[in-house]
Short mmCIF file of N, CA, C and O in Angstrom, two decimals:
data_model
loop_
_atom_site.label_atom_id
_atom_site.label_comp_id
_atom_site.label_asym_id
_atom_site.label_seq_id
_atom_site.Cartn_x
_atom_site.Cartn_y
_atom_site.Cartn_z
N UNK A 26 265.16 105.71 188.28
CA UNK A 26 263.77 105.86 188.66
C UNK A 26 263.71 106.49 190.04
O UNK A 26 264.54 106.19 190.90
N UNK A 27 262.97 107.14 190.21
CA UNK A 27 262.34 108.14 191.46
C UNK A 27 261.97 107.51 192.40
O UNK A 27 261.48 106.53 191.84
N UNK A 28 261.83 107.30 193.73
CA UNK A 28 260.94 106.67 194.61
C UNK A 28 259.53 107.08 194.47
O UNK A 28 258.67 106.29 194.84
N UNK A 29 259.20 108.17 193.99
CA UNK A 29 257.99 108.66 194.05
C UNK A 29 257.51 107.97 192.64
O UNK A 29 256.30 108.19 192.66
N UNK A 30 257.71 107.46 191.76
CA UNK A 30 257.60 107.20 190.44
C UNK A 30 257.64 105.20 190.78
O UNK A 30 257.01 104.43 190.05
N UNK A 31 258.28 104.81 191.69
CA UNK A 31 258.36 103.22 192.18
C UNK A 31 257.02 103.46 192.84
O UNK A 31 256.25 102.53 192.63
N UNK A 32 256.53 104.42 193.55
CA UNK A 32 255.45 104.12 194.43
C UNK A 32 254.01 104.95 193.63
O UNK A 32 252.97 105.20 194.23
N UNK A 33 254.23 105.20 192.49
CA UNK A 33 253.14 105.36 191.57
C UNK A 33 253.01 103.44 191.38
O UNK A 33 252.16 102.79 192.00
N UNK A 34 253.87 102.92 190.57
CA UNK A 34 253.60 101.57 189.94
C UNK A 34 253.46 100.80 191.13
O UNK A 34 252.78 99.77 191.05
N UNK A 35 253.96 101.09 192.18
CA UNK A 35 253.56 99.85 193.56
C UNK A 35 251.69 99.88 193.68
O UNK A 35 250.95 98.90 193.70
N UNK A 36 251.26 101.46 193.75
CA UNK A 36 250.22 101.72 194.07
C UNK A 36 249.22 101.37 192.79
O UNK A 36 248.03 101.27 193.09
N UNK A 37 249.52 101.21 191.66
CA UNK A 37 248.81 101.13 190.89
C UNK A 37 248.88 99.16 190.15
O UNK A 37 248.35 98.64 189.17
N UNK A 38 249.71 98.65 191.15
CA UNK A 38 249.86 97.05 190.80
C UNK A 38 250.88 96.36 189.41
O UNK A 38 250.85 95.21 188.97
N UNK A 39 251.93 97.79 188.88
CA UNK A 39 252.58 97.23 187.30
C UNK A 39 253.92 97.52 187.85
O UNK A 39 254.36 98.40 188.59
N UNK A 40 254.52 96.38 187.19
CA UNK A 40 256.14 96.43 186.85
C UNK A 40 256.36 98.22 185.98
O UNK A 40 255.77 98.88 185.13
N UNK A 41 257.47 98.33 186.76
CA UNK A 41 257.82 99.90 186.39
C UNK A 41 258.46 99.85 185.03
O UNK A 41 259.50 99.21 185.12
N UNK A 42 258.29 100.19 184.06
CA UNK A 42 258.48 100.70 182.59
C UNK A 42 259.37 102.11 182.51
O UNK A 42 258.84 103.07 181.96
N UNK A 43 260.52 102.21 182.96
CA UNK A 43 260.87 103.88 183.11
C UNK A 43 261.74 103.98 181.95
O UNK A 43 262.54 103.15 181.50
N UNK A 44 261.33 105.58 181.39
CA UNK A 44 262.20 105.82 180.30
C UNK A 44 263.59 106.29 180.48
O UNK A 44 264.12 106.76 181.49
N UNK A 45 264.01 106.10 179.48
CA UNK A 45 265.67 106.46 179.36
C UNK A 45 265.49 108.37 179.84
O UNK A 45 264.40 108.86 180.14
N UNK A 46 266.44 108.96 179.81
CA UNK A 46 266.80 110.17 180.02
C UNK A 46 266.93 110.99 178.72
O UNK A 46 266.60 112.17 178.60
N UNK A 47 267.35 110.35 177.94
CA UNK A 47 267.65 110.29 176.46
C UNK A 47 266.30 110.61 175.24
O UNK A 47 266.03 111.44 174.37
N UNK A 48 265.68 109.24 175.88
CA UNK A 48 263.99 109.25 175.18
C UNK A 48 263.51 110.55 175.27
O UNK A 48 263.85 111.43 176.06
N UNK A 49 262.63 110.57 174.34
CA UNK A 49 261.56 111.61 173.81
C UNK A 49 260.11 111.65 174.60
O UNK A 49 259.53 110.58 174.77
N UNK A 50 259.55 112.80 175.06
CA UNK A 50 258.23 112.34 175.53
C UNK A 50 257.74 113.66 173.94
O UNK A 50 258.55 114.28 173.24
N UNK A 51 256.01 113.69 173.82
CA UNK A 51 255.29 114.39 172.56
C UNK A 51 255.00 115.14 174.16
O UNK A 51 255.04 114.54 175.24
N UNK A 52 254.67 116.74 173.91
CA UNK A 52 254.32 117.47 174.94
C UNK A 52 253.84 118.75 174.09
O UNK A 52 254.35 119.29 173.11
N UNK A 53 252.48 119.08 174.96
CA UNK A 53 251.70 120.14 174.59
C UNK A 53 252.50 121.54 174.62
O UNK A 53 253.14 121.50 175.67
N UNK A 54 252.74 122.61 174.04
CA UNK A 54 253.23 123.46 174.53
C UNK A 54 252.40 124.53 175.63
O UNK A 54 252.90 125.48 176.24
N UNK A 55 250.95 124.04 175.68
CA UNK A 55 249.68 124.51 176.46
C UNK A 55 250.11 124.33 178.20
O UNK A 55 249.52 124.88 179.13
N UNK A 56 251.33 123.38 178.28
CA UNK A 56 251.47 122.84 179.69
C UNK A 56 252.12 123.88 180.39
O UNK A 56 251.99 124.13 181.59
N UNK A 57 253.16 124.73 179.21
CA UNK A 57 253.49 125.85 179.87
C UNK A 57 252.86 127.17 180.51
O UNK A 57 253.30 127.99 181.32
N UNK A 58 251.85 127.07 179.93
CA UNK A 58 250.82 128.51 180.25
C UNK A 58 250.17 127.88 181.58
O UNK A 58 249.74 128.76 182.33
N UNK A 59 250.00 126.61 182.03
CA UNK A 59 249.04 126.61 183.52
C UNK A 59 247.77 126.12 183.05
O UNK A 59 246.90 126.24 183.91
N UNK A 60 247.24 125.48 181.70
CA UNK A 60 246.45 125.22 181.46
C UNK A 60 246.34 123.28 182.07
O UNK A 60 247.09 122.33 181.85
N UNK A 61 245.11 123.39 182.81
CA UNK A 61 244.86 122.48 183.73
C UNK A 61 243.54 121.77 183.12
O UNK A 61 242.67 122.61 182.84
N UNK A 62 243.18 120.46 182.84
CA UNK A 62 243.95 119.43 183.90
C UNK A 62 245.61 119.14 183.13
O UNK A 62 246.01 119.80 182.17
N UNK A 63 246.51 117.90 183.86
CA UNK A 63 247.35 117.88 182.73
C UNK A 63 246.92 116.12 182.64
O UNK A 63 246.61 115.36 183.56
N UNK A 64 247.03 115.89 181.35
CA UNK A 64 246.91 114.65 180.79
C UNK A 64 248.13 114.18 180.60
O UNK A 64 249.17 114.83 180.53
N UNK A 65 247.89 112.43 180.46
CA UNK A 65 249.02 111.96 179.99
C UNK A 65 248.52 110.64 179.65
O UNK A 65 247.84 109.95 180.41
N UNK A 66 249.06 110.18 177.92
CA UNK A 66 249.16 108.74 177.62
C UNK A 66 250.33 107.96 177.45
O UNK A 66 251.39 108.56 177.31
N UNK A 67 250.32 106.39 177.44
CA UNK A 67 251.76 106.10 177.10
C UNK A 67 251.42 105.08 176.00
O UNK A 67 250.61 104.22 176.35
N UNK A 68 251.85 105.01 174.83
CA UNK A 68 251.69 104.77 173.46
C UNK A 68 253.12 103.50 173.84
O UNK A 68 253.71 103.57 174.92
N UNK A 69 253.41 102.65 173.01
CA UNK A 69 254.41 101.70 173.27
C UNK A 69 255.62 102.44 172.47
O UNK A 69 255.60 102.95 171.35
N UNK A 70 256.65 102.34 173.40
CA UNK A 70 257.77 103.31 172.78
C UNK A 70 258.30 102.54 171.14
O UNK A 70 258.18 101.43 170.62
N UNK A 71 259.09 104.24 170.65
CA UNK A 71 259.35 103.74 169.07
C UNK A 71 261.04 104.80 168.99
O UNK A 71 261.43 105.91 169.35
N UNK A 72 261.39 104.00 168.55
CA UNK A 72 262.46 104.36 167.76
C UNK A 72 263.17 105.48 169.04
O UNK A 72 263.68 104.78 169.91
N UNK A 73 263.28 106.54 169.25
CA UNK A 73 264.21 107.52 170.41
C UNK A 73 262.51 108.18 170.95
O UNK A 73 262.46 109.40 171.06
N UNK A 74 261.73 107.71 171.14
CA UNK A 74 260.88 108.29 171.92
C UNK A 74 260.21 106.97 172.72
O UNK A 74 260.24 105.83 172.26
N UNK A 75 259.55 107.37 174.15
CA UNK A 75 259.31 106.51 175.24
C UNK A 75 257.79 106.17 175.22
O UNK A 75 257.33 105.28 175.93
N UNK A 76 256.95 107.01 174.26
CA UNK A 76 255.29 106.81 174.06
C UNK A 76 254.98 107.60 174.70
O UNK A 76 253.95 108.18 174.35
N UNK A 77 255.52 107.95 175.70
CA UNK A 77 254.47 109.67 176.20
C UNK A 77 253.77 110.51 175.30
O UNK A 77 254.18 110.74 174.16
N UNK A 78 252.52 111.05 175.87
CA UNK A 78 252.46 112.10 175.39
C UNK A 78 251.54 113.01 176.40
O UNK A 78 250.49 112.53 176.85
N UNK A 79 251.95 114.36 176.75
CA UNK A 79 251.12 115.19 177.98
C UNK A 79 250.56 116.38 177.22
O UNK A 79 251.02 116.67 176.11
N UNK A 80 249.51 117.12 177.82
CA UNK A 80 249.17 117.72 177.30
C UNK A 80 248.25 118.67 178.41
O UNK A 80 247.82 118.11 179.42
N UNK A 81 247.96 120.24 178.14
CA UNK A 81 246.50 120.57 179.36
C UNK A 81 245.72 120.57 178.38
O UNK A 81 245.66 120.75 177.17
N UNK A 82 244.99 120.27 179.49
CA UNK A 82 243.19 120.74 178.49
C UNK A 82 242.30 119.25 179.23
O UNK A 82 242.32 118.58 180.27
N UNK A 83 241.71 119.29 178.18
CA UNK A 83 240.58 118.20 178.06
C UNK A 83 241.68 117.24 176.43
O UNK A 83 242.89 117.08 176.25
N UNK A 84 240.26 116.79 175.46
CA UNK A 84 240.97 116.48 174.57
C UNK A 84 241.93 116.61 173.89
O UNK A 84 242.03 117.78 173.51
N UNK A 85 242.64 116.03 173.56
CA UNK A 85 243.61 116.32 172.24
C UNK A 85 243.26 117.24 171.20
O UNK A 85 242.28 116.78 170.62
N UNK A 86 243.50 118.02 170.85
CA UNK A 86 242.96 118.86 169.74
C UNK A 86 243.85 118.13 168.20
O UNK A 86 245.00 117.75 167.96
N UNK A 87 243.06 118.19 167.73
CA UNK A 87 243.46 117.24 166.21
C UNK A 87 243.76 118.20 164.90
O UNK A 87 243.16 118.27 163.83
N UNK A 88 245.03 118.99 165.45
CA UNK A 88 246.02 119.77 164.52
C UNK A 88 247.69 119.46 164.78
O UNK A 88 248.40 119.13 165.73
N UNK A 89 247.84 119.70 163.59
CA UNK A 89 249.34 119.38 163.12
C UNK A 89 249.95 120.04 164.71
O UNK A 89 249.36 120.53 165.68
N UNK A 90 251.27 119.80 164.45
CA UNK A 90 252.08 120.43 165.53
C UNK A 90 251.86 120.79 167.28
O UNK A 90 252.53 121.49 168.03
N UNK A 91 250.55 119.93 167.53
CA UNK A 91 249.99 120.37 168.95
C UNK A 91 251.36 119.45 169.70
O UNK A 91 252.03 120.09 170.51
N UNK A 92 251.56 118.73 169.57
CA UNK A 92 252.86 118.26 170.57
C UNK A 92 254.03 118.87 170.22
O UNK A 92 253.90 119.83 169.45
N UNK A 93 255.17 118.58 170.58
CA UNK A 93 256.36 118.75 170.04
C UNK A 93 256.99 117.86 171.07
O UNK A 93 256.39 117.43 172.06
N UNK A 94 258.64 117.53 170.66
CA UNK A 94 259.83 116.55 171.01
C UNK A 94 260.19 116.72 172.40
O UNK A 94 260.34 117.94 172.52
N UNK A 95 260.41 116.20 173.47
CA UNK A 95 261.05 116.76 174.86
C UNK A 95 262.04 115.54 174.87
O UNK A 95 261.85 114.51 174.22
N UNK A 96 262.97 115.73 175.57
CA UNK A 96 263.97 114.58 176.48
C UNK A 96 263.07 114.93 177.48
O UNK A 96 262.40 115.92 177.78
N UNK A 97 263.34 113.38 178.08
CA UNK A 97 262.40 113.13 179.27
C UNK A 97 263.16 114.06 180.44
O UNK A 97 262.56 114.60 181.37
N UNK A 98 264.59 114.13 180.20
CA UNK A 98 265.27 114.90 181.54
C UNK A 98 264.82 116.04 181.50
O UNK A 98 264.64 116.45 182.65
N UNK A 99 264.42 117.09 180.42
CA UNK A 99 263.49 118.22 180.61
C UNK A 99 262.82 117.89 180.86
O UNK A 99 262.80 118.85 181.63
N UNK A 100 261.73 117.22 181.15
CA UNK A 100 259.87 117.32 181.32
C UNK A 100 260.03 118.03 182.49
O UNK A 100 259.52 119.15 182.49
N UNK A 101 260.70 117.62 183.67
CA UNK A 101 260.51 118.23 185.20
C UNK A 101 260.35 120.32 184.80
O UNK A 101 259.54 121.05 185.38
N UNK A 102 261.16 120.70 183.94
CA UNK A 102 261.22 121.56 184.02
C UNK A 102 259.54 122.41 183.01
O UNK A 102 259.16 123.58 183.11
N UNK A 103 259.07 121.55 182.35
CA UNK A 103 258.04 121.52 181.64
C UNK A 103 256.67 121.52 182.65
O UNK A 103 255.76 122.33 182.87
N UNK A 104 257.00 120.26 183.12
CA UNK A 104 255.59 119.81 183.84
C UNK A 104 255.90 119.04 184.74
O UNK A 104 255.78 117.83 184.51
N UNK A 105 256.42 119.51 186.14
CA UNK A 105 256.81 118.44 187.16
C UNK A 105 255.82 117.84 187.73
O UNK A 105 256.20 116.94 188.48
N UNK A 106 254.42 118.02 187.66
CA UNK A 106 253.41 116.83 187.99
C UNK A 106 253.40 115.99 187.04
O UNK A 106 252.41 115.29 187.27
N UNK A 107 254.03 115.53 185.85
CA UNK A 107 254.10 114.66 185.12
C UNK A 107 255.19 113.53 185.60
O UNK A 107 255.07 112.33 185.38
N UNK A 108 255.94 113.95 186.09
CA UNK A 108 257.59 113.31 185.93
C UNK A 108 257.06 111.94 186.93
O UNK A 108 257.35 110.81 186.54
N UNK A 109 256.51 112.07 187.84
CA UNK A 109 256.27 110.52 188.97
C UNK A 109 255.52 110.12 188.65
O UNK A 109 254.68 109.82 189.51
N UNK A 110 255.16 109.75 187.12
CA UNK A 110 254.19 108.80 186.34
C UNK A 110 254.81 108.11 185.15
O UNK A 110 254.26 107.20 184.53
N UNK A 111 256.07 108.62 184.86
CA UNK A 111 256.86 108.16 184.23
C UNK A 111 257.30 106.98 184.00
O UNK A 111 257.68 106.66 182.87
N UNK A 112 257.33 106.16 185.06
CA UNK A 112 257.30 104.93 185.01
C UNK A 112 256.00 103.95 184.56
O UNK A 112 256.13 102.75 184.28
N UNK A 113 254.82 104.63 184.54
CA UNK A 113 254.25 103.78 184.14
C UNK A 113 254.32 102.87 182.89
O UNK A 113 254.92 103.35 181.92
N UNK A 114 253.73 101.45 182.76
CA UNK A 114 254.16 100.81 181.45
C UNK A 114 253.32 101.65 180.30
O UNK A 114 252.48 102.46 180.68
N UNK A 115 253.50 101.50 179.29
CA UNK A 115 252.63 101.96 177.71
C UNK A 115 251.23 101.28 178.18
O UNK A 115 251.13 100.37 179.00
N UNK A 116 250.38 101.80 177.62
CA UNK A 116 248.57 101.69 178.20
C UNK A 116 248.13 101.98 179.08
O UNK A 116 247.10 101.47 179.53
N UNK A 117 248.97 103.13 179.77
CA UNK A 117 248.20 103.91 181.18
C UNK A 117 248.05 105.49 180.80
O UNK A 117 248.87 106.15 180.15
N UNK A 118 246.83 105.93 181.35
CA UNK A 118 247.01 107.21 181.23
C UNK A 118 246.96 107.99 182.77
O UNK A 118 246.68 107.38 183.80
N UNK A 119 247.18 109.07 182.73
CA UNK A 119 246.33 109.90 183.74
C UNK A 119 245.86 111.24 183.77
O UNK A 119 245.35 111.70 182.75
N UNK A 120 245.90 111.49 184.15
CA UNK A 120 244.81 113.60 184.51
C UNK A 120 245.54 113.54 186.09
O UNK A 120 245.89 112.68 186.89
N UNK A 121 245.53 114.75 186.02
CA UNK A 121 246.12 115.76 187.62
C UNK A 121 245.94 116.61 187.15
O UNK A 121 246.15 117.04 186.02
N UNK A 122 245.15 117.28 188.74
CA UNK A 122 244.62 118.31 188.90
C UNK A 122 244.87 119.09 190.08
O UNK A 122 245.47 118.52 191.00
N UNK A 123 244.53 120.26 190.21
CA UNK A 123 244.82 120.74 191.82
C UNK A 123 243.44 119.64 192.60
O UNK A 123 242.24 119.50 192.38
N UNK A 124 244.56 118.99 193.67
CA UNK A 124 243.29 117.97 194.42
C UNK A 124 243.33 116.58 193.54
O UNK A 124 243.56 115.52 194.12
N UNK A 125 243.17 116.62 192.57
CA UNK A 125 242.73 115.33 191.75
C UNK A 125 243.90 114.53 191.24
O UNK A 125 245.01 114.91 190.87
N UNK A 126 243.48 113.53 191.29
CA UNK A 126 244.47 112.01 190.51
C UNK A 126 243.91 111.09 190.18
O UNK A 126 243.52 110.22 190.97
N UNK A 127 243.76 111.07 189.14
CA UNK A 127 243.33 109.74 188.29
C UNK A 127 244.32 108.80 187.34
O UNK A 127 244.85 109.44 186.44
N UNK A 128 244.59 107.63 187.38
CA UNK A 128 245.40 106.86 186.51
C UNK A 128 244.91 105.45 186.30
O UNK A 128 244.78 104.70 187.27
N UNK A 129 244.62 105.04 185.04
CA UNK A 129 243.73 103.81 184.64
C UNK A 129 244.19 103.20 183.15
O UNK A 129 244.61 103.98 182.29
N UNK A 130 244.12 102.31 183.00
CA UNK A 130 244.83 101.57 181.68
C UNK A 130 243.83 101.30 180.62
O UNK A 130 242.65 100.95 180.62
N UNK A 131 244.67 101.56 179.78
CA UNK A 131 243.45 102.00 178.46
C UNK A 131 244.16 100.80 177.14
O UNK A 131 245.17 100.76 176.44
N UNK A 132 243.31 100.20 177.30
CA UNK A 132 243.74 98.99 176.22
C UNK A 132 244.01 99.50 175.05
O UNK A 132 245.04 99.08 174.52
N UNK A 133 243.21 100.51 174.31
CA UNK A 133 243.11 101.41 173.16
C UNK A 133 244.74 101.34 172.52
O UNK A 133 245.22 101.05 171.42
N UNK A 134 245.24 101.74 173.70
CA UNK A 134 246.73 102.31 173.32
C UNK A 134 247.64 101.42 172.86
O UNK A 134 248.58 101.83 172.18
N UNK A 135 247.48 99.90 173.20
CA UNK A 135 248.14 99.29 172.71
C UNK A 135 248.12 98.95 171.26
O UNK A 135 248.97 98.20 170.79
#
C-alpha cells in the first residue's frame, strides 16, 4: 500500500482494504482518451478481481463490453488518479476531476 492511498483511508475514517497486485480492477477503455470526470466503485471482491470498477464520463453506459479486465499493477499506467483510492474498502466510490475530489460510501454496493 502507498502512503498516499493510507492517507486516502486515514482521511476518509476506514480500515484500508488494498488489493493484491494480481487482482483485477473492470476499467473503461474511455479513461484512456482524457475523458473526465474519472469515476470509481468498489463492488465486494470475487473470485481474481478486487470490485473495482473506473470509468470517464458521467454514468455507466449500459452496454456489453464497456469495462474490460486490468491487473491492478497496470491501472497506474491506465489512470494514475485512480491508483491512491485503491485502498478503499468495497462501498466507496469517487469522481476526480481537474480541482475536484469527491469520495462517499454507497450502501447500494454492498
Amino acid at each position: 500500500m502507498t502512503s498516499e492511498q493510507a492517507e486516502v483511508c486515514r482521511k476518509y475514517g476506514v480500515e484500508p482494504c488494498e488489493p493484491l497486485a494480481t487482482e483485477k480492477v473492470g476499467i473503461a477503455r474511455n479513461v484512456l482518451e482524457g475523458v473526465l470526470p474519472i469515476n470509481g466503485l468498489r463492488h465486494r471482491p470475487s473470485v481474481d478481481t478486487c470490485g473495482w470498477y473506473i470509468w470517464g464520463g458521467g454514468e455507466i453506459p449500459d452496454h456489453d463490453n464497456f469495462f474490460v479486465p486490468l491487473h491492478v499493477s497496470h491501472l497506474g499506467e491506465w489512470c494514475p488518479s485512480a491508483v491512491r483510492f485503491l485502498a478503499l474498502p468495497p462501498g466507496f466510490r469517487f469522481l476526480v476531476a481537474e480541482g475536484y475530489e469527491d469520495v462517499w460510501r454507497d450502501e447500494g454496493l454492498l
